Amino acid sequence: MNLLQSGEPSSARLSTIDLTQRGAFVDVLARLGLTLVVSLRPHHVAFIGAVGGTLTAHVTPVNWPMGLAVSGGKLAVSTKRSVIVFANVARLAASYPGRTGHFDAFFVPRQLHFTGECLMHDIAFDGAAIIGANTNFSCVCRVDGAFSFTPVWQPPFITQLRPEDRCHLNGMAWRDGQLRYVTALSQSNAERGWRATPDDAGVLIDTETNRILADTLCMPHSPRLIGDKLFVLNGGKGEVLHVDRSTGDATVFATLPGFTHGLCEHGGYLFVGMSKNRDSRKDNPPPIAAARKDLVCGIAMLDAKTGALLGAVEIADPVTEVYDIQPLSGIRTAGMQDLETSDGFAAIDTPNTVIWTKRKDS
């Protein structure tokens, strides 16, 4: 059974993933003391690190994880209908049952925001709140517990706040408490209108001026401000683009053997998610899938200055889609507990105590 191409929820759960490293990927993670947290559609969040020259991975089931955000010791994961905030409790990590001393970070659920059917894609922390690309409502919103969500920005061509996924607004660049750029797959103002537009009708919008910087992108995702440079993933062509922030002119920074989705930077390296073609698009594949017979699922590591491919990790079937990536600095082996405590343990921490107990099912 192909877990990540069905397009429908599945009860199947992975306990591990099969990784193959290429080039300097392991050496760089080890030297940086870095773990990457990765959302794998449709049902897993994975932590990929390096210890003793070997890749490590811890996989936790989460239904339909989408965007990821990291701030301090917190990790947020958006899903179709919620945003879950996890906290790293190092004291729990050290005493995980049966694996004492194995983890140097362990994330446990702290908050659950019920947003309704928002299909939240990219997210970011804004203090204790979450800012998200609210795809179903064609807006960027704030999630803080006061309401399901509070809209904070909409594209100039969207005229109503409706759960109609009009333009497939999916990506945002948020920095220093400000929304800077947004991507969408079209400029449609009709319900599900983006599905009727060509793959190269994608747009990049400067949200400070509401100016459309580019309008011929191929299924764009994951706009990111890295230093003073703006990068955007031209997903349908498997490209990483460097975009001139004044003119909107785009230069191909790198071309990769997969649909590009998910981008972060750390220590002078770009980490880019790569995915195989979805079953739902097998009869109408994006250009990258039409041009290449075998697409790769995994993470590419690029030189952030030159775009040179320095390494990669490939993820074997049944995983076929990487959704988002965030860096966890100073962490080598991380784990996480899901809402259902499917590992069979209950984690408790108080100001003075940490306790692991076996889950007591009624």
mmCIF file of C-alpha atoms in Angstrom:
data_model
loop_
_atom_site.group_PDB
_atom_site.id
_atom_site.type_symbol
_atom_site.label_atom_id
_atom_site.label_comp_id
_atom_site.label_asym_id
_atom_site.label_seq_id
_atom_site.Cartn_x
_atom_site.Cartn_y
_atom_site.Cartn_z
ATOM 1 C CA MET A 1 0.000 0.000 0.000
ATOM 2 C CA ASN A 2 1.374 3.397 -0.976
ATOM 3 C CA LEU A 3 0.722 5.418 2.156
ATOM 4 C CA LEU A 4 1.328 8.917 0.846
ATOM 5 C CA GLN A 5 -0.169 8.845 -2.634
ATOM 6 C CA SER A 6 -3.697 7.701 -1.927
ATOM 7 C CA GLY A 7 -5.076 11.187 -1.327
ATOM 8 C CA GLU A 8 -7.324 9.776 1.397
ATOM 9 C CA PRO A 9 -6.693 9.319 5.125
ATOM 10 C CA SER A 10 -5.320 5.928 6.094
ATOM 11 C CA SER A 11 -5.088 4.140 9.404
ATOM 12 C CA ALA A 12 -1.582 2.936 8.501
ATOM 13 C CA ARG A 13 1.212 4.283 10.663
ATOM 14 C CA LEU A 14 4.981 4.146 10.218
ATOM 15 C CA SER A 15 7.342 3.373 13.081
ATOM 16 C CA THR A 16 10.429 4.356 11.079
ATOM 17 C CA ILE A 17 11.448 5.554 7.633
ATOM 18 C CA ASP A 18 14.079 4.220 5.248
ATOM 19 C CA LEU A 19 16.715 6.882 4.559
ATOM 20 C CA THR A 20 19.615 6.965 2.104
ATOM 21 C CA GLN A 21 22.116 9.790 2.447
ATOM 22 C CA ARG A 22 24.022 11.350 -0.451
ATOM 23 C CA GLY A 23 27.095 13.578 -0.430
ATOM 24 C CA ALA A 24 27.857 15.620 2.686
ATOM 25 C CA PHE A 25 24.373 15.549 4.198
ATOM 26 C CA VAL A 26 25.260 13.557 7.339
ATOM 27 C CA ASP A 27 28.571 15.356 7.884
ATOM 28 C CA VAL A 28 26.896 18.777 7.713
ATOM 29 C CA LEU A 29 24.085 17.841 10.118
ATOM 30 C CA ALA A 30 26.636 16.431 12.560
ATOM 31 C CA ARG A 31 28.932 19.460 12.300
ATOM 32 C CA LEU A 32 26.056 21.902 12.781
ATOM 33 C CA GLY A 33 24.497 19.874 15.604
ATOM 34 C CA LEU A 34 21.270 20.076 13.649
ATOM 35 C CA THR A 35 18.058 18.113 13.455
ATOM 36 C CA LEU A 36 15.486 18.739 10.724
ATOM 37 C CA VAL A 37 11.817 18.378 11.582
ATOM 38 C CA VAL A 38 9.850 17.352 8.503
ATOM 39 C CA SER A 39 6.145 16.941 7.808
ATOM 40 C CA LEU A 40 5.374 13.925 5.634
ATOM 41 C CA ARG A 41 1.939 13.806 4.047
ATOM 42 C CA PRO A 42 -0.474 12.537 4.975
ATOM 43 C CA HIS A 43 0.240 11.186 8.461
ATOM 44 C CA HIS A 44 3.694 11.744 9.956
ATOM 45 C CA VAL A 45 6.155 14.190 11.438
ATOM 46 C CA ALA A 46 9.785 13.044 11.346
ATOM 47 C CA PHE A 47 12.944 14.259 13.078
ATOM 48 C CA ILE A 48 16.098 13.614 11.035
ATOM 49 C CA GLY A 49 19.492 14.090 12.668
ATOM 50 C CA ALA A 50 22.991 12.615 12.684
ATOM 51 C CA VAL A 51 24.921 10.828 15.422
ATOM 52 C CA GLY A 52 28.242 9.056 15.004
ATOM 53 C CA GLY A 53 28.246 9.519 11.231
ATOM 54 C CA THR A 54 24.814 7.914 10.871
ATOM 55 C CA LEU A 55 21.424 9.396 10.098
ATOM 56 C CA THR A 56 18.822 9.043 12.821
ATOM 57 C CA ALA A 57 15.068 9.357 12.454
ATOM 58 C CA HIS A 58 12.146 9.417 14.852
ATOM 59 C CA VAL A 59 8.664 9.282 13.327
ATOM 60 C CA THR A 60 5.414 10.315 15.029
ATOM 61 C CA PRO A 61 1.904 9.944 13.589
ATOM 62 C CA VAL A 62 0.038 13.229 13.087
ATOM 63 C CA ASN A 63 -3.043 13.350 10.883
ATOM 64 C CA TRP A 64 -2.451 15.470 7.777
ATOM 65 C CA PRO A 65 0.491 17.612 8.977
ATOM 66 C CA MET A 66 1.113 20.651 6.821
ATOM 67 C CA GLY A 67 3.078 23.693 7.924
ATOM 68 C CA LEU A 68 5.730 23.719 10.643
ATOM 69 C CA ALA A 69 6.996 26.563 12.815
ATOM 70 C CA VAL A 70 9.783 26.630 15.413
ATOM 71 C CA SER A 71 10.386 29.262 18.074
ATOM 72 C CA GLY A 72 12.583 28.715 21.097
ATOM 73 C CA GLY A 73 11.531 25.431 22.619
ATOM 74 C CA LYS A 74 8.190 25.300 20.805
ATOM 75 C CA LEU A 75 7.119 23.500 17.651
ATOM 76 C CA ALA A 76 3.802 24.169 15.919
ATOM 77 C CA VAL A 77 2.211 21.821 13.391
ATOM 78 C CA SER A 78 -0.776 22.831 11.287
ATOM 79 C CA THR A 79 -3.266 20.254 10.040
ATOM 80 C CA LYS A 80 -6.456 20.413 7.994
ATOM 81 C CA ARG A 81 -8.548 21.585 10.960
ATOM 82 C CA SER A 82 -6.173 22.561 13.762
ATOM 83 C CA VAL A 83 -2.848 23.913 14.924
ATOM 84 C CA ILE A 84 -0.991 21.887 17.561
ATOM 85 C CA VAL A 85 1.734 23.487 19.668
ATOM 86 C CA PHE A 86 4.349 21.185 21.192
ATOM 87 C CA ALA A 87 6.970 22.035 23.825
ATOM 88 C CA ASN A 88 10.439 20.559 24.123
ATOM 89 C CA VAL A 89 10.791 19.121 27.647
ATOM 90 C CA ALA A 90 14.447 18.110 27.911
ATOM 91 C CA ARG A 91 13.915 16.481 31.303
ATOM 92 C CA LEU A 92 11.412 14.087 29.754
ATOM 93 C CA ALA A 93 13.758 13.393 26.853
ATOM 94 C CA ALA A 94 16.523 12.095 29.078
ATOM 95 C CA SER A 95 14.287 9.547 30.795
ATOM 96 C CA TYR A 96 12.180 8.229 27.913
ATOM 97 C CA PRO A 97 11.135 4.678 28.887
ATOM 98 C CA GLY A 98 13.464 2.016 27.555
ATOM 99 C CA ARG A 99 15.729 4.582 25.861
ATOM 100 C CA THR A 100 17.344 6.451 28.742
ATOM 101 C CA GLY A 101 19.764 9.066 27.449
ATOM 102 C CA HIS A 102 18.829 8.481 23.817
ATOM 103 C CA PHE A 103 16.955 11.720 23.089
ATOM 104 C CA ASP A 104 18.319 15.191 23.753
ATOM 105 C CA ALA A 105 14.942 16.790 22.943
ATOM 106 C CA PHE A 106 11.386 15.537 23.256
ATOM 107 C CA PHE A 107 8.294 17.449 22.179
ATOM 108 C CA VAL A 108 4.979 16.950 23.956
ATOM 109 C CA PRO A 109 1.595 18.561 23.146
ATOM 110 C CA ARG A 110 0.819 21.777 25.015
ATOM 111 C CA GLN A 111 -1.942 23.545 23.068
ATOM 112 C CA LEU A 112 -4.524 22.553 20.490
ATOM 113 C CA HIS A 113 -6.269 25.249 18.464
ATOM 114 C CA PHE A 114 -9.386 24.158 16.598
ATOM 115 C CA THR A 115 -9.489 26.311 13.487
ATOM 116 C CA GLY A 116 -12.129 24.523 11.462
ATOM 117 C CA GLU A 117 -11.541 23.454 7.860
ATOM 118 C CA CYS A 118 -8.756 25.912 7.014
ATOM 119 C CA LEU A 119 -6.145 23.647 5.401
ATOM 120 C CA MET A 120 -3.457 25.865 6.939
ATOM 121 C CA HIS A 121 -0.249 25.645 4.898
ATOM 122 C CA ASP A 122 2.795 27.752 5.897
ATOM 123 C CA ILE A 123 2.756 28.932 9.512
ATOM 124 C CA ALA A 124 4.954 31.056 11.797
ATOM 125 C CA PHE A 125 5.042 32.054 15.434
ATOM 126 C CA ASP A 126 4.145 35.637 16.347
ATOM 127 C CA GLY A 127 4.810 35.619 20.070
ATOM 128 C CA ALA A 128 2.377 33.103 21.533
ATOM 129 C CA ALA A 129 0.104 33.303 18.480
ATOM 130 C CA ILE A 130 0.340 31.536 15.138
ATOM 131 C CA ILE A 131 0.213 33.296 11.773
ATOM 132 C CA GLY A 132 -0.879 31.018 8.950
ATOM 133 C CA ALA A 133 -1.551 30.812 5.229
ATOM 134 C CA ASN A 134 -5.231 29.922 5.472
ATOM 135 C CA THR A 135 -5.679 28.170 2.148
ATOM 136 C CA ASN A 136 -9.366 27.337 2.328
ATOM 137 C CA PHE A 137 -10.332 30.921 3.201
ATOM 138 C CA SER A 138 -7.839 32.561 0.789
ATOM 139 C CA CYS A 139 -6.264 34.713 3.478
ATOM 140 C CA VAL A 140 -3.452 34.990 5.986
ATOM 141 C CA CYS A 141 -4.782 34.718 9.518
ATOM 142 C CA ARG A 142 -3.887 34.840 13.198
ATOM 143 C CA VAL A 143 -4.648 31.962 15.555
ATOM 144 C CA ASP A 144 -4.507 32.859 19.248
ATOM 145 C CA GLY A 145 -7.475 31.138 20.883
ATOM 146 C CA ALA A 146 -9.817 34.117 20.730
ATOM 147 C CA PHE A 147 -11.627 32.883 17.607
ATOM 148 C CA SER A 148 -11.281 30.046 15.133
ATOM 149 C CA PHE A 149 -8.976 32.507 13.369
ATOM 150 C CA THR A 150 -8.682 36.239 12.730
ATOM 151 C CA PRO A 151 -8.014 37.306 9.107
ATOM 152 C CA VAL A 152 -5.102 39.749 8.823
ATOM 153 C CA TRP A 153 -4.544 39.934 5.047
ATOM 154 C CA GLN A 154 -6.194 38.893 1.790
ATOM 155 C CA PRO A 155 -4.965 39.152 -1.819
ATOM 156 C CA PRO A 156 -6.341 42.239 -3.586
ATOM 157 C CA PHE A 157 -8.250 40.050 -6.072
ATOM 158 C CA ILE A 158 -10.157 38.138 -3.358
ATOM 159 C CA THR A 159 -13.477 39.833 -2.565
ATOM 160 C CA GLN A 160 -15.000 37.606 0.141
ATOM 161 C CA LEU A 161 -13.956 35.559 3.143
ATOM 162 C CA ARG A 162 -15.427 32.215 2.156
ATOM 163 C CA PRO A 163 -14.267 28.579 2.644
ATOM 164 C CA GLU A 164 -13.844 28.136 -1.105
ATOM 165 C CA ASP A 165 -10.069 27.798 -1.710
ATOM 166 C CA ARG A 166 -10.363 30.311 -4.530
ATOM 167 C CA CYS A 167 -6.694 30.865 -5.419
ATOM 168 C CA HIS A 168 -4.932 28.168 -3.354
ATOM 169 C CA LEU A 169 -3.013 30.636 -1.229
ATOM 170 C CA ASN A 170 -0.327 28.356 0.203
ATOM 171 C CA GLY A 171 2.931 30.050 1.160
ATOM 172 C CA MET A 172 4.098 33.046 3.129
ATOM 173 C CA ALA A 173 7.327 34.721 4.144
ATOM 174 C CA TRP A 174 7.057 36.064 7.705
ATOM 175 C CA ARG A 175 9.998 37.824 9.333
ATOM 176 C CA ASP A 176 10.503 40.103 12.319
ATOM 177 C CA GLY A 177 6.810 40.160 13.119
ATOM 178 C CA GLN A 178 5.759 41.173 9.609
ATOM 179 C CA LEU A 179 4.131 39.438 6.670
ATOM 180 C CA ARG A 180 6.287 40.154 3.619
ATOM 181 C CA TYR A 181 5.397 37.843 0.714
ATOM 182 C CA VAL A 182 2.693 35.324 -0.219
ATOM 183 C CA THR A 183 2.355 32.699 -2.943
ATOM 184 C CA ALA A 184 -0.826 31.371 -4.556
ATOM 185 C CA LEU A 185 -1.466 29.083 -7.516
ATOM 186 C CA SER A 186 -3.637 31.602 -9.358
ATOM 187 C CA GLN A 187 -5.504 34.920 -9.182
ATOM 188 C CA SER A 188 -8.907 33.247 -9.236
ATOM 189 C CA ASN A 189 -11.759 34.795 -7.255
ATOM 190 C CA ALA A 190 -14.142 31.881 -7.900
ATOM 191 C CA GLU A 191 -14.735 28.807 -5.754
ATOM 192 C CA ARG A 192 -11.937 26.288 -6.459
ATOM 193 C CA GLY A 193 -11.166 28.457 -9.460
ATOM 194 C CA TRP A 194 -7.442 27.780 -9.285
ATOM 195 C CA ARG A 195 -8.043 24.199 -10.428
ATOM 196 C CA ALA A 196 -9.144 25.461 -13.858
ATOM 197 C CA THR A 197 -6.072 27.643 -14.377
ATOM 198 C CA PRO A 198 -2.800 26.555 -16.018
ATOM 199 C CA ASP A 199 0.027 25.257 -13.845
ATOM 200 C CA ASP A 200 2.071 28.357 -14.719
ATOM 201 C CA ALA A 201 -0.525 30.862 -13.420
ATOM 202 C CA GLY A 202 1.057 31.011 -9.963
ATOM 203 C CA VAL A 203 1.708 34.364 -8.298
ATOM 204 C CA LEU A 204 4.098 35.923 -5.815
ATOM 205 C CA ILE A 205 2.685 38.947 -3.973
ATOM 206 C CA ASP A 206 4.474 41.679 -2.020
ATOM 207 C CA THR A 207 2.051 42.071 0.905
ATOM 208 C CA GLU A 208 3.373 45.482 1.975
ATOM 209 C CA THR A 209 2.302 47.046 -1.322
ATOM 210 C CA ASN A 210 -0.182 44.395 -2.568
ATOM 211 C CA ARG A 211 1.895 44.324 -5.741
ATOM 212 C CA ILE A 212 2.021 41.101 -7.748
ATOM 213 C CA LEU A 213 5.743 40.595 -8.300
ATOM 214 C CA ALA A 214 5.424 37.535 -10.534
ATOM 215 C CA ASP A 215 2.408 35.957 -12.232
ATOM 216 C CA THR A 216 3.779 33.086 -14.353
ATOM 217 C CA LEU A 217 5.147 30.800 -11.641
ATOM 218 C CA CYS A 218 4.566 27.056 -11.871
ATOM 219 C CA MET A 219 2.789 25.892 -8.711
ATOM 220 C CA PRO A 220 4.850 28.111 -6.365
ATOM 221 C CA HIS A 221 5.329 27.339 -2.674
ATOM 222 C CA SER A 222 7.442 28.250 0.343
ATOM 223 C CA PRO A 223 8.545 31.876 -0.190
ATOM 224 C CA ARG A 224 11.380 32.621 2.219
ATOM 225 C CA LEU A 225 13.440 35.694 3.076
ATOM 226 C CA ILE A 226 16.982 34.513 3.784
ATOM 227 C CA GLY A 227 19.202 37.442 4.637
ATOM 228 C CA ASP A 228 18.241 40.060 2.075
ATOM 229 C CA LYS A 229 17.414 37.461 -0.584
ATOM 230 C CA LEU A 230 13.976 36.201 -1.534
ATOM 231 C CA PHE A 231 13.675 32.551 -2.521
ATOM 232 C CA VAL A 232 10.566 30.827 -3.867
ATOM 233 C CA LEU A 233 10.050 27.193 -4.824
ATOM 234 C CA ASN A 234 8.739 26.764 -8.356
ATOM 235 C CA GLY A 235 7.290 23.433 -7.330
ATOM 236 C CA GLY A 236 5.853 22.223 -10.616
ATOM 237 C CA LYS A 237 9.253 22.504 -12.303
ATOM 238 C CA GLY A 238 11.322 21.248 -9.366
ATOM 239 C CA GLU A 239 13.108 24.580 -9.085
ATOM 240 C CA VAL A 240 14.442 26.880 -6.392
ATOM 241 C CA LEU A 241 14.116 30.472 -7.596
ATOM 242 C CA HIS A 242 15.940 33.601 -6.477
ATOM 243 C CA VAL A 243 13.565 36.522 -7.023
ATOM 244 C CA ASP A 244 14.610 40.162 -7.352
ATOM 245 C CA ARG A 245 12.507 41.949 -4.743
ATOM 246 C CA SER A 246 12.334 45.152 -6.798
ATOM 247 C CA THR A 247 11.557 43.857 -10.262
ATOM 248 C CA GLY A 248 10.128 40.395 -9.595
ATOM 249 C CA ASP A 249 12.595 38.882 -12.055
ATOM 250 C CA ALA A 250 13.296 35.254 -11.160
ATOM 251 C CA THR A 251 16.550 33.356 -11.627
ATOM 252 C CA VAL A 252 16.747 29.588 -11.359
ATOM 253 C CA PHE A 253 18.996 28.979 -8.353
ATOM 254 C CA ALA A 254 18.788 25.179 -8.500
ATOM 255 C CA THR A 255 16.812 22.447 -10.248
ATOM 256 C CA LEU A 256 16.062 19.268 -8.315
ATOM 257 C CA PRO A 257 14.693 15.810 -9.216
ATOM 258 C CA GLY A 258 11.381 16.219 -7.406
ATOM 259 C CA PHE A 259 8.418 18.506 -6.871
ATOM 260 C CA THR A 260 9.857 21.186 -4.581
ATOM 261 C CA HIS A 261 7.877 21.976 -1.428
ATOM 262 C CA GLY A 262 9.281 23.073 1.951
ATOM 263 C CA LEU A 263 12.351 25.277 2.409
ATOM 264 C CA CYS A 264 14.508 26.416 5.314
ATOM 265 C CA GLU A 265 18.023 27.757 5.871
ATOM 266 C CA HIS A 266 20.580 27.051 8.557
ATOM 267 C CA GLY A 267 24.317 27.632 8.814
ATOM 268 C CA GLY A 268 24.738 28.709 5.195
ATOM 269 C CA TYR A 269 22.785 25.787 3.747
ATOM 270 C CA LEU A 270 19.344 25.567 2.154
ATOM 271 C CA PHE A 271 17.285 22.457 2.873
ATOM 272 C CA VAL A 272 14.645 21.836 0.200
ATOM 273 C CA GLY A 273 11.859 19.272 0.275
ATOM 274 C CA MET A 274 11.381 17.040 -2.775
ATOM 275 C CA SER A 275 8.313 14.930 -3.522
ATOM 276 C CA LYS A 276 7.082 12.413 -6.048
ATOM 277 C CA ASN A 277 4.006 13.057 -8.160
ATOM 278 C CA ARG A 278 0.662 12.559 -6.455
ATOM 279 C CA ASP A 279 -1.702 9.896 -7.709
ATOM 280 C CA SER A 280 -4.333 12.600 -8.063
ATOM 281 C CA ARG A 281 -2.152 14.203 -10.776
ATOM 282 C CA LYS A 282 -1.025 11.075 -12.619
ATOM 283 C CA ASP A 283 -3.225 11.941 -15.617
ATOM 284 C CA ASN A 284 -2.232 15.622 -15.570
ATOM 285 C CA PRO A 285 1.303 15.729 -14.194
ATOM 286 C CA PRO A 286 3.211 18.949 -13.506
ATOM 287 C CA PRO A 287 6.154 19.633 -15.837
ATOM 288 C CA ILE A 288 8.724 18.047 -13.514
ATOM 289 C CA ALA A 289 6.785 14.766 -13.462
ATOM 290 C CA ALA A 290 6.225 14.826 -17.221
ATOM 291 C CA ALA A 291 9.927 15.417 -17.848
ATOM 292 C CA ARG A 292 11.335 12.864 -15.406
ATOM 293 C CA LYS A 293 10.209 9.268 -15.070
ATOM 294 C CA ASP A 294 11.463 8.763 -11.514
ATOM 295 C CA LEU A 295 11.065 11.643 -9.072
ATOM 296 C CA VAL A 296 12.833 11.637 -5.715
ATOM 297 C CA CYS A 297 11.235 12.026 -2.306
ATOM 298 C CA GLY A 298 13.591 13.525 0.236
ATOM 299 C CA ILE A 299 15.551 16.612 1.232
ATOM 300 C CA ALA A 300 18.216 18.348 -0.864
ATOM 301 C CA MET A 301 20.989 20.374 0.755
ATOM 302 C CA LEU A 302 22.242 23.368 -1.238
ATOM 303 C CA ASP A 303 24.989 25.923 -0.742
ATOM 304 C CA ALA A 304 22.983 29.033 0.166
ATOM 305 C CA LYS A 305 25.381 31.279 -1.778
ATOM 306 C CA THR A 306 25.834 29.327 -5.003
ATOM 307 C CA GLY A 307 22.937 26.875 -5.221
ATOM 308 C CA ALA A 308 25.335 23.954 -5.602
ATOM 309 C CA LEU A 309 23.862 20.614 -4.547
ATOM 310 C CA LEU A 310 26.065 19.416 -1.666
ATOM 311 C CA GLY A 311 24.076 16.454 -0.432
ATOM 312 C CA ALA A 312 20.667 14.920 0.015
ATOM 313 C CA VAL A 313 18.687 12.377 1.942
ATOM 314 C CA GLU A 314 16.277 10.203 -0.004
ATOM 315 C CA ILE A 315 13.214 8.744 1.704
ATOM 316 C CA ALA A 316 12.041 5.393 0.383
ATOM 317 C CA ASP A 317 8.499 4.209 -0.270
ATOM 318 C CA PRO A 318 5.890 4.199 1.136
ATOM 319 C CA VAL A 319 6.748 7.850 1.891
ATOM 320 C CA THR A 320 6.401 9.917 -1.285
ATOM 321 C CA GLU A 321 5.822 13.505 -0.155
ATOM 322 C CA VAL A 322 7.758 16.015 1.940
ATOM 323 C CA TYR A 323 5.611 18.973 2.918
ATOM 324 C CA ASP A 324 7.596 21.344 5.133
ATOM 325 C CA ILE A 325 10.997 21.504 6.855
ATOM 326 C CA GLN A 326 12.273 23.467 9.846
ATOM 327 C CA PRO A 327 15.694 23.418 11.586
ATOM 328 C CA LEU A 328 16.160 22.505 15.251
ATOM 329 C CA SER A 329 19.508 23.992 16.202
ATOM 330 C CA GLY A 330 21.621 22.326 18.891
ATOM 331 C CA ILE A 331 19.552 19.130 18.805
ATOM 332 C CA ARG A 332 20.918 15.822 17.534
ATOM 333 C CA THR A 333 18.213 13.285 18.395
ATOM 334 C CA ALA A 334 14.653 14.513 18.858
ATOM 335 C CA GLY A 335 11.399 12.707 19.506
ATOM 336 C CA MET A 336 7.766 13.707 19.814
ATOM 337 C CA GLN A 337 4.601 12.352 21.352
ATOM 338 C CA ASP A 338 1.326 12.639 19.482
ATOM 339 C CA LEU A 339 -2.055 13.600 20.922
ATOM 340 C CA GLU A 340 -3.081 9.969 21.283
ATOM 341 C CA THR A 341 0.152 8.934 23.062
ATOM 342 C CA SER A 342 0.373 6.132 20.517
ATOM 343 C CA ASP A 343 3.764 5.099 21.902
ATOM 344 C CA GLY A 344 1.905 3.722 24.926
ATOM 345 C CA PHE A 345 3.299 6.129 27.527
ATOM 346 C CA ALA A 346 1.928 9.165 29.347
ATOM 347 C CA ALA A 347 4.315 12.071 29.913
ATOM 348 C CA ILE A 348 3.858 14.401 32.892
ATOM 349 C CA ASP A 349 6.043 17.318 33.866
ATOM 350 C CA THR A 350 5.494 19.756 36.712
ATOM 351 C CA PRO A 351 7.779 22.490 38.037
ATOM 352 C CA ASN A 352 9.477 19.937 40.268
ATOM 353 C CA THR A 353 8.866 16.536 38.665
ATOM 354 C CA VAL A 354 8.906 14.583 35.427
ATOM 355 C CA ILE A 355 7.100 11.265 35.212
ATOM 356 C CA TRP A 356 6.636 8.648 32.515
ATOM 357 C CA THR A 357 3.882 6.113 33.075
ATOM 358 C CA LYS A 358 2.258 3.492 30.907
ATOM 359 C CA ARG A 359 -0.918 4.754 29.287
ATOM 360 C CA LYS A 360 -4.001 3.477 31.119
ATOM 361 C CA ASP A 361 -6.715 2.719 28.579
ATOM 362 C CA SER A 362 -10.285 2.427 29.838
#
